[in-house]
CSV table of C-alpha atoms in Angstrom, one decimal:
chain,number,residue,atom,x,y,z
A,1,MET,CA,-111.7,-145.7,20.4
A,2,LEU,CA,-113.1,-142.6,22.3
A,3,LEU,CA,-110.2,-140.3,22.0
A,4,GLY,CA,-109.9,-140.7,18.2
A,5,ASP,CA,-113.7,-140.3,17.8
A,6,VAL,CA,-113.6,-136.8,19.7
A,7,ILE,CA,-110.8,-135.8,17.5
A,8,ASN,CA,-112.1,-136.9,14.2
A,9,GLY,CA,-115.6,-135.6,14.9
A,10,LYS,CA,-117.3,-138.9,15.1
A,11,GLU,CA,-118.3,-138.0,18.6
A,12,ASN,CA,-119.7,-134.4,18.6
A,13,SER,CA,-118.2,-131.9,21.0
A,14,HIS,CA,-118.7,-128.2,21.1
A,15,LEU,CA,-116.1,-127.4,23.5
A,16,VAL,CA,-112.8,-129.4,24.2
A,17,LEU,CA,-110.6,-128.7,27.1
A,18,ILE,CA,-107.2,-130.2,27.1
A,19,HIS,CA,-105.6,-130.2,30.6
A,20,ASP,CA,-101.8,-130.6,30.9
A,21,ASP,CA,-99.1,-129.3,33.3
A,22,VAL,CA,-95.4,-128.8,33.6
A,23,ASN,CA,-94.6,-132.5,33.3
A,24,ARG,CA,-97.0,-133.5,30.7
A,25,ASN,CA,-97.3,-131.6,27.4
A,26,GLY,CA,-100.6,-131.3,25.7
A,27,LYS,CA,-99.6,-129.4,22.7
A,28,PRO,CA,-99.1,-132.6,20.5
A,29,LEU,CA,-102.7,-133.5,21.3
A,30,LEU,CA,-103.8,-129.8,20.5
A,31,CYS,CA,-102.2,-129.9,17.2
A,32,CYS,CA,-103.8,-133.1,16.3
A,33,PHE,CA,-107.2,-131.5,16.9
A,34,VAL,CA,-106.0,-128.6,14.7
A,35,LYS,CA,-105.2,-131.0,12.0
A,36,SER,CA,-108.4,-132.7,12.2
A,37,LEU,CA,-110.5,-129.3,12.2
A,38,LEU,CA,-108.6,-128.3,9.1
A,39,GLU,CA,-110.0,-131.3,7.3
A,40,ARG,CA,-113.6,-130.9,8.6
A,41,ALA,CA,-113.9,-127.0,8.7
A,42,ASP,CA,-113.5,-124.3,6.2
A,43,TYR,CA,-111.1,-122.1,8.5
A,44,VAL,CA,-109.3,-122.5,11.7
A,45,HIS,CA,-108.7,-119.4,13.8
A,46,VAL,CA,-106.1,-119.8,16.4
A,47,VAL,CA,-105.2,-117.6,19.2
A,48,LEU,CA,-101.6,-118.1,20.4
A,49,TRP,CA,-99.9,-116.9,23.4
A,50,ASP,CA,-97.6,-119.6,24.3
A,51,VAL,CA,-95.8,-120.3,21.1
A,52,PRO,CA,-94.7,-118.1,18.2
A,53,PRO,CA,-97.6,-118.0,15.4
A,54,GLN,CA,-95.1,-118.7,12.7
A,55,GLN,CA,-93.7,-121.7,14.3
A,56,PHE,CA,-97.1,-123.1,15.0
A,57,VAL,CA,-98.4,-122.6,11.6
A,58,ASP,CA,-95.4,-124.0,9.9
A,59,SER,CA,-95.7,-127.3,11.5
A,60,PHE,CA,-98.8,-128.2,9.3
A,61,ASP,CA,-98.7,-129.4,5.7
A,62,PRO,CA,-98.7,-126.6,3.2
A,63,HIS,CA,-102.0,-127.5,1.7
A,64,LEU,CA,-103.6,-127.3,5.3
A,65,LYS,CA,-102.1,-124.3,6.7
A,66,GLU,CA,-103.5,-121.9,4.1
A,67,ARG,CA,-106.8,-122.3,6.0
A,68,LEU,CA,-105.2,-121.8,9.2
A,69,THR,CA,-105.3,-118.3,10.6
A,70,ASP,CA,-103.6,-116.7,13.4
A,71,GLN,CA,-105.3,-113.8,14.4
A,72,PRO,CA,-105.2,-111.3,17.5
A,73,PHE,CA,-107.3,-112.0,20.3
A,74,SER,CA,-110.0,-109.3,19.6
A,75,TYR,CA,-109.9,-109.9,15.7
A,76,PHE,CA,-111.9,-113.1,15.3
A,77,PHE,CA,-114.9,-111.8,17.2
A,78,ALA,CA,-115.4,-109.5,14.0
A,79,PHE,CA,-115.0,-112.4,11.7
A,80,ARG,CA,-117.4,-112.2,8.7
A,81,CYS,CA,-117.6,-114.3,5.5
A,82,ASP,CA,-117.3,-111.1,3.3
A,83,SER,CA,-113.6,-111.8,3.3
A,84,CYS,CA,-113.8,-115.6,2.4
A,85,ASP,CA,-114.1,-116.6,-1.2
A,86,ILE,CA,-117.4,-118.4,-0.8
A,87,LEU,CA,-120.7,-118.4,-2.9
A,88,VAL,CA,-123.6,-116.2,-1.7
A,89,GLY,CA,-125.9,-118.2,0.8
A,90,ASP,CA,-123.1,-120.6,1.7
A,91,VAL,CA,-122.4,-121.0,5.5
A,92,VAL,CA,-118.6,-121.0,6.4
A,93,LYS,CA,-117.6,-123.8,9.0
A,94,VAL,CA,-115.1,-122.1,11.5
A,95,ALA,CA,-113.3,-123.7,14.4
A,96,VAL,CA,-111.7,-121.7,17.2
A,97,VAL,CA,-108.4,-123.0,19.2
A,98,PHE,CA,-106.7,-121.5,22.2
A,99,ASN,CA,-103.2,-122.0,23.0
A,100,SER,CA,-103.7,-121.6,25.8
A,101,LEU,CA,-106.7,-120.6,27.6
A,102,SER,CA,-104.7,-120.2,30.9
A,103,ARG,CA,-103.2,-116.8,29.8
A,104,LEU,CA,-107.0,-115.6,29.5
A,105,LEU,CA,-107.7,-117.0,32.8
A,106,LEU,CA,-105.0,-115.2,34.4
A,107,TRP,CA,-106.0,-112.0,32.8
A,108,LYS,CA,-109.7,-112.2,33.1
A,109,SER,CA,-112.2,-113.7,35.6
A,110,SER,CA,-113.4,-117.4,35.1
A,111,ALA,CA,-116.9,-115.9,34.9
A,112,MET,CA,-115.7,-113.7,32.0
A,113,VAL,CA,-113.9,-116.6,30.1
A,114,CYS,CA,-116.9,-118.7,30.5
A,115,THR,CA,-119.2,-116.0,29.0
A,116,LEU,CA,-116.7,-115.8,26.0
A,117,LEU,CA,-116.6,-119.6,25.5
A,118,ASN,CA,-120.4,-119.7,25.7
A,119,GLN,CA,-120.7,-117.1,23.1
A,120,LEU,CA,-118.5,-118.7,20.8
A,121,TYR,CA,-120.1,-122.1,20.5
A,122,SER,CA,-123.5,-120.7,20.8
A,123,ASN,CA,-122.9,-118.9,17.5
A,124,SER,CA,-123.0,-122.6,16.0
A,125,SER,CA,-126.6,-122.2,14.9
A,126,HIS,CA,-126.5,-118.5,13.6
A,127,SER,CA,-126.3,-119.3,9.9
A,128,GLN,CA,-127.6,-115.7,9.1
A,129,GLU,CA,-124.2,-114.5,10.2
A,130,GLY,CA,-122.6,-116.4,7.5
A,131,TYR,CA,-120.5,-118.7,9.5
A,132,GLN,CA,-120.9,-121.5,11.8
A,133,VAL,CA,-118.5,-122.6,14.7
A,134,VAL,CA,-118.2,-126.2,14.6
A,135,GLN,CA,-115.9,-126.7,17.6
A,136,VAL,CA,-113.8,-124.8,20.1
A,137,VAL,CA,-110.7,-126.4,21.4
A,138,ALA,CA,-108.5,-124.9,24.1
A,139,LEU,CA,-105.6,-125.9,26.1
A,140,VAL,CA,-105.3,-125.5,29.7
A,141,HIS,CA,-102.4,-125.5,32.2
A,142,SER,CA,-104.1,-126.9,35.1
A,143,ASP,CA,-101.2,-126.4,37.5
A,144,LEU,CA,-101.7,-122.6,37.2
A,145,HIS,CA,-105.2,-122.5,38.4
A,146,ASP,CA,-107.0,-123.4,41.4
A,147,ASP,CA,-109.8,-126.1,41.7
A,148,GLN,CA,-112.7,-123.7,41.7
A,149,THR,CA,-111.4,-122.0,38.3
A,150,LEU,CA,-110.7,-125.3,36.9
A,151,ASN,CA,-114.4,-126.8,38.0
A,152,THR,CA,-116.0,-123.5,36.4
A,153,ILE,CA,-114.6,-123.8,33.1
A,154,ASN,CA,-114.9,-127.8,33.0
A,155,PHE,CA,-118.6,-127.4,33.5
A,156,LEU,CA,-119.2,-125.9,30.2
A,157,ALA,CA,-116.9,-128.4,28.3
A,158,SER,CA,-118.6,-131.5,26.5
A,159,SER,CA,-115.1,-133.1,26.3
A,160,LEU,CA,-112.3,-133.2,28.8
A,161,LEU,CA,-109.0,-134.5,28.4
A,162,TRP,CA,-106.3,-135.0,31.0
A,163,ILE,CA,-102.8,-135.9,30.1
A,164,THR,CA,-101.5,-138.5,32.7
A,165,LEU,CA,-98.9,-140.7,33.3
A,166,ASP,CA,-98.9,-144.6,33.7
A,167,LYS,CA,-96.2,-145.9,36.0
A,168,GLU,CA,-96.4,-149.2,34.4
A,169,GLU,CA,-95.8,-147.9,30.8
A,170,LYS,CA,-92.1,-148.2,30.0
A,171,ASP,CA,-92.2,-146.9,26.4
A,172,GLN,CA,-91.4,-143.2,26.7
A,173,SER,CA,-93.4,-142.3,23.3
A,174,VAL,CA,-96.6,-143.6,24.7
A,175,ASN,CA,-98.7,-141.2,26.5
A,176,TRP,CA,-101.7,-141.7,28.5
A,177,CYS,CA,-105.0,-139.5,28.7
A,178,LYS,CA,-108.0,-139.6,30.8
A,179,VAL,CA,-111.3,-138.6,28.7
A,180,LEU,CA,-114.6,-137.6,29.9
A,181,HIS,CA,-117.1,-137.0,27.1
A,182,LYS,CA,-120.8,-135.8,27.6
A,183,ARG,CA,-123.3,-136.5,24.8
A,184,LYS,CA,-126.4,-134.6,24.1
A,185,THR,CA,-128.4,-137.6,25.3
A,186,GLY,CA,-127.0,-136.9,28.9
A,187,LYS,CA,-124.8,-140.0,28.7
A,188,VAL,CA,-121.3,-139.4,30.1
A,189,ILE,CA,-118.5,-141.7,28.8
A,190,LYS,CA,-115.2,-142.1,30.8
A,191,LYS,CA,-112.1,-143.6,29.4
A,192,PHE,CA,-108.3,-144.1,30.0
A,193,GLU,CA,-106.6,-144.4,26.7
A,194,SER,CA,-102.8,-144.7,25.7
A,195,PHE,CA,-101.8,-143.1,22.4
A,196,ALA,CA,-98.8,-141.7,20.7
A,197,ILE,CA,-98.6,-138.8,18.1
A,198,ASN,CA,-95.9,-138.5,15.4
A,199,ASP,CA,-94.2,-135.4,13.8
A,200,LYS,CA,-97.3,-135.2,11.2
A,201,HIS,CA,-99.9,-134.9,14.2
A,202,VAL,CA,-101.2,-138.3,13.3
A,203,LEU,CA,-102.8,-139.9,16.4
A,204,THR,CA,-102.2,-143.7,17.1
A,205,GLU,CA,-104.2,-145.3,19.7
A,206,TYR,CA,-103.0,-148.5,21.5
A,207,GLU,CA,-105.2,-149.2,24.7
A,208,GLU,CA,-108.6,-148.1,26.1
A,209,LYS,CA,-109.6,-148.6,29.7
A,210,ASP,CA,-112.6,-147.9,31.8
A,211,TRP,CA,-112.0,-145.6,34.8
A,212,ASN,CA,-112.6,-148.6,37.0
A,213,GLY,CA,-109.9,-150.5,35.4
A,214,SER,CA,-111.3,-152.8,32.7
A,215,SER,CA,-109.4,-152.5,29.3
A,216,SER,CA,-109.7,-153.2,25.7
A,217,LYS,CA,-107.1,-153.4,23.1
A,218,ALA,CA,-106.9,-151.5,19.8
A,219,VAL,CA,-106.6,-154.8,17.8
A,220,SER,CA,-109.7,-156.9,18.1
A,221,GLU,CA,-109.3,-160.0,19.8
A,222,SER,CA,-111.8,-163.1,19.8
A,223,VAL,CA,-114.1,-162.8,22.8
A,224,ASN,CA,-115.6,-166.0,24.3
A,225,GLU,CA,-119.3,-165.8,25.2
A,226,VAL,CA,-119.9,-166.1,28.8
A,227,ASP,CA,-123.1,-167.7,30.2
A,228,PRO,CA,-124.6,-165.3,32.6
A,229,THR,CA,-126.3,-168.2,34.4
A,230,LYS,CA,-123.2,-170.1,35.0
A,231,ASN,CA,-122.3,-168.7,38.6
A,232,LEU,CA,-125.9,-168.2,39.9
A,233,THR,CA,-126.5,-169.7,43.4
A,234,PHE,CA,-130.0,-170.9,42.2
A,235,SER,CA,-131.3,-172.7,39.2
A,236,LEU,CA,-133.5,-171.2,36.5
A,237,LYS,CA,-134.3,-174.5,35.1
A,238,LEU,CA,-137.4,-176.5,36.0
A,239,THR,CA,-137.0,-180.4,36.7
A,240,ASP,CA,-139.4,-182.8,35.3
A,241,ASN,CA,-141.4,-183.0,38.5
A,242,GLU,CA,-141.4,-179.2,38.8
A,243,ARG,CA,-142.6,-178.9,34.9
A,244,GLN,CA,-145.4,-181.6,35.6
A,245,ALA,CA,-146.7,-179.9,38.7
A,246,ARG,CA,-146.8,-176.5,36.8
A,247,SER,CA,-149.0,-177.8,34.1
A,248,LYS,CA,-151.5,-179.1,36.6
A,249,LEU,CA,-151.7,-175.9,38.2
A,250,LYS,CA,-155.0,-174.0,37.8
A,251,LEU,CA,-154.9,-170.2,37.2
A,252,PRO,CA,-157.9,-168.0,38.5
A,253,TYR,CA,-158.9,-167.3,34.8
A,254,MET,CA,-159.3,-171.1,34.6
A,255,HIS,CA,-161.6,-171.4,37.6
A,256,HIS,CA,-163.5,-168.5,36.1
A,257,GLU,CA,-164.2,-170.5,32.7
A,258,GLU,CA,-165.3,-173.5,34.5
A,259,GLU,CA,-167.9,-171.9,36.4
A,260,ARG,CA,-169.2,-170.1,33.3
A,261,SER,CA,-169.4,-173.3,31.5
A,262,GLU,CA,-171.1,-175.1,34.4
A,263,VAL,CA,-173.8,-172.5,34.3
A,264,THR,CA,-174.0,-172.5,30.6
A,265,VAL,CA,-174.9,-176.4,30.4
A,266,ASN,CA,-177.8,-176.5,33.0
A,267,PRO,CA,-181.2,-177.3,31.5
A,268,VAL,CA,-183.8,-174.5,31.1
A,269,GLY,CA,-186.0,-174.0,33.9
A,270,GLU,CA,-183.5,-175.4,36.6
A,271,GLY,CA,-182.0,-173.2,38.9
A,272,LYS,CA,-178.4,-173.6,40.4
A,273,LEU,CA,-176.5,-171.7,42.9
A,274,LEU,CA,-172.9,-171.2,42.4
A,275,LYS,CA,-171.1,-169.9,45.2
A,276,ASN,CA,-167.9,-167.9,44.9
A,277,HIS,CA,-166.5,-166.1,47.8
A,278,ASN,CA,-169.0,-163.2,48.4
A,279,PHE,CA,-171.3,-163.5,45.5
A,280,VAL,CA,-173.9,-165.9,44.2
A,281,ILE,CA,-174.7,-166.6,40.5
A,282,VAL,CA,-178.3,-167.8,40.0
A,283,HIS,CA,-179.2,-169.3,36.9
A,284,ARG,CA,-183.0,-169.6,35.9
A,285,CYS,CA,-185.1,-169.3,32.9
A,286,LYS,CA,-182.1,-168.5,30.7
A,287,ARG,CA,-181.2,-165.4,32.8
A,288,VAL,CA,-178.4,-164.9,34.8
A,289,LYS,CA,-178.6,-162.8,38.1
A,290,THR,CA,-175.7,-161.9,40.4
A,291,PHE,CA,-176.2,-161.1,44.1
A,292,TYR,CA,-173.4,-159.7,46.0
A,293,ASP,CA,-175.3,-160.6,49.3
A,294,LEU,CA,-175.9,-164.4,50.2
A,295,LYS,CA,-178.9,-163.5,52.3
A,296,THR,CA,-180.5,-161.9,49.3
A,297,ALA,CA,-180.0,-165.0,47.2
A,298,ASP,CA,-181.6,-167.2,49.7
A,299,THR,CA,-184.8,-165.1,49.7
A,300,LEU,CA,-185.3,-165.7,45.8
A,301,LYS,CA,-188.5,-167.6,45.0
């Protein structure tokens, strides 16, 4: 499903924004992204404002949190591969995570924040710097900002996730998320998906719906083939009489072939006028002349 593909990197996304509010917690989904990034990237740099750094880092497995680094806000801009244990010529894959971006939006203008985000994921091709930013993920508390600010930062994102509620869902452990994903080809995919995340930050997907309401289950079900011509108000098939009439129909190119054959079979020395609309074909002495004026053809001796 789309949400899982965005998290595990199957759907490429340079900037992911997770929107939550006071009633819908987006931190579990953010941690799910961090775990996936630790498996795909060499280092994950997190900027934490909403949670104590040690508490956040300790929630991951020991073999993963060794590559999880909590740095002050100004430190990761000066990150260089000199401090990393890598071979010369290698490029370090780095991911940047904000928990949350709302603190920065309340401190700085939305224009400055957009400039910062653009500089981060635009460095993905700067291999001469010794690192590559594979993804930027940020949590945004939507109820703290106005629509103009949210629309501004959403414009930069390639994947937008909104934690929502479904009134028909009775299981409290199941959450719903609206997903909007923009591919590099320009195609925009919109899905509405139910999921659950355990204490190990493992995602379980249940159901996926389009924003217009059609749904698909996570477990594959047999789908009956539908005849697209079943409910048409007209018939696409020909009856025997219609098929016979079609076979007798002479197309324009068939008339043209008949006229050419009729000119060819005339004996040498005999002249014959073939009138076809506004031109006349005169055959005489193995030569064919075409006159586009009937009066001119009549004066021919």
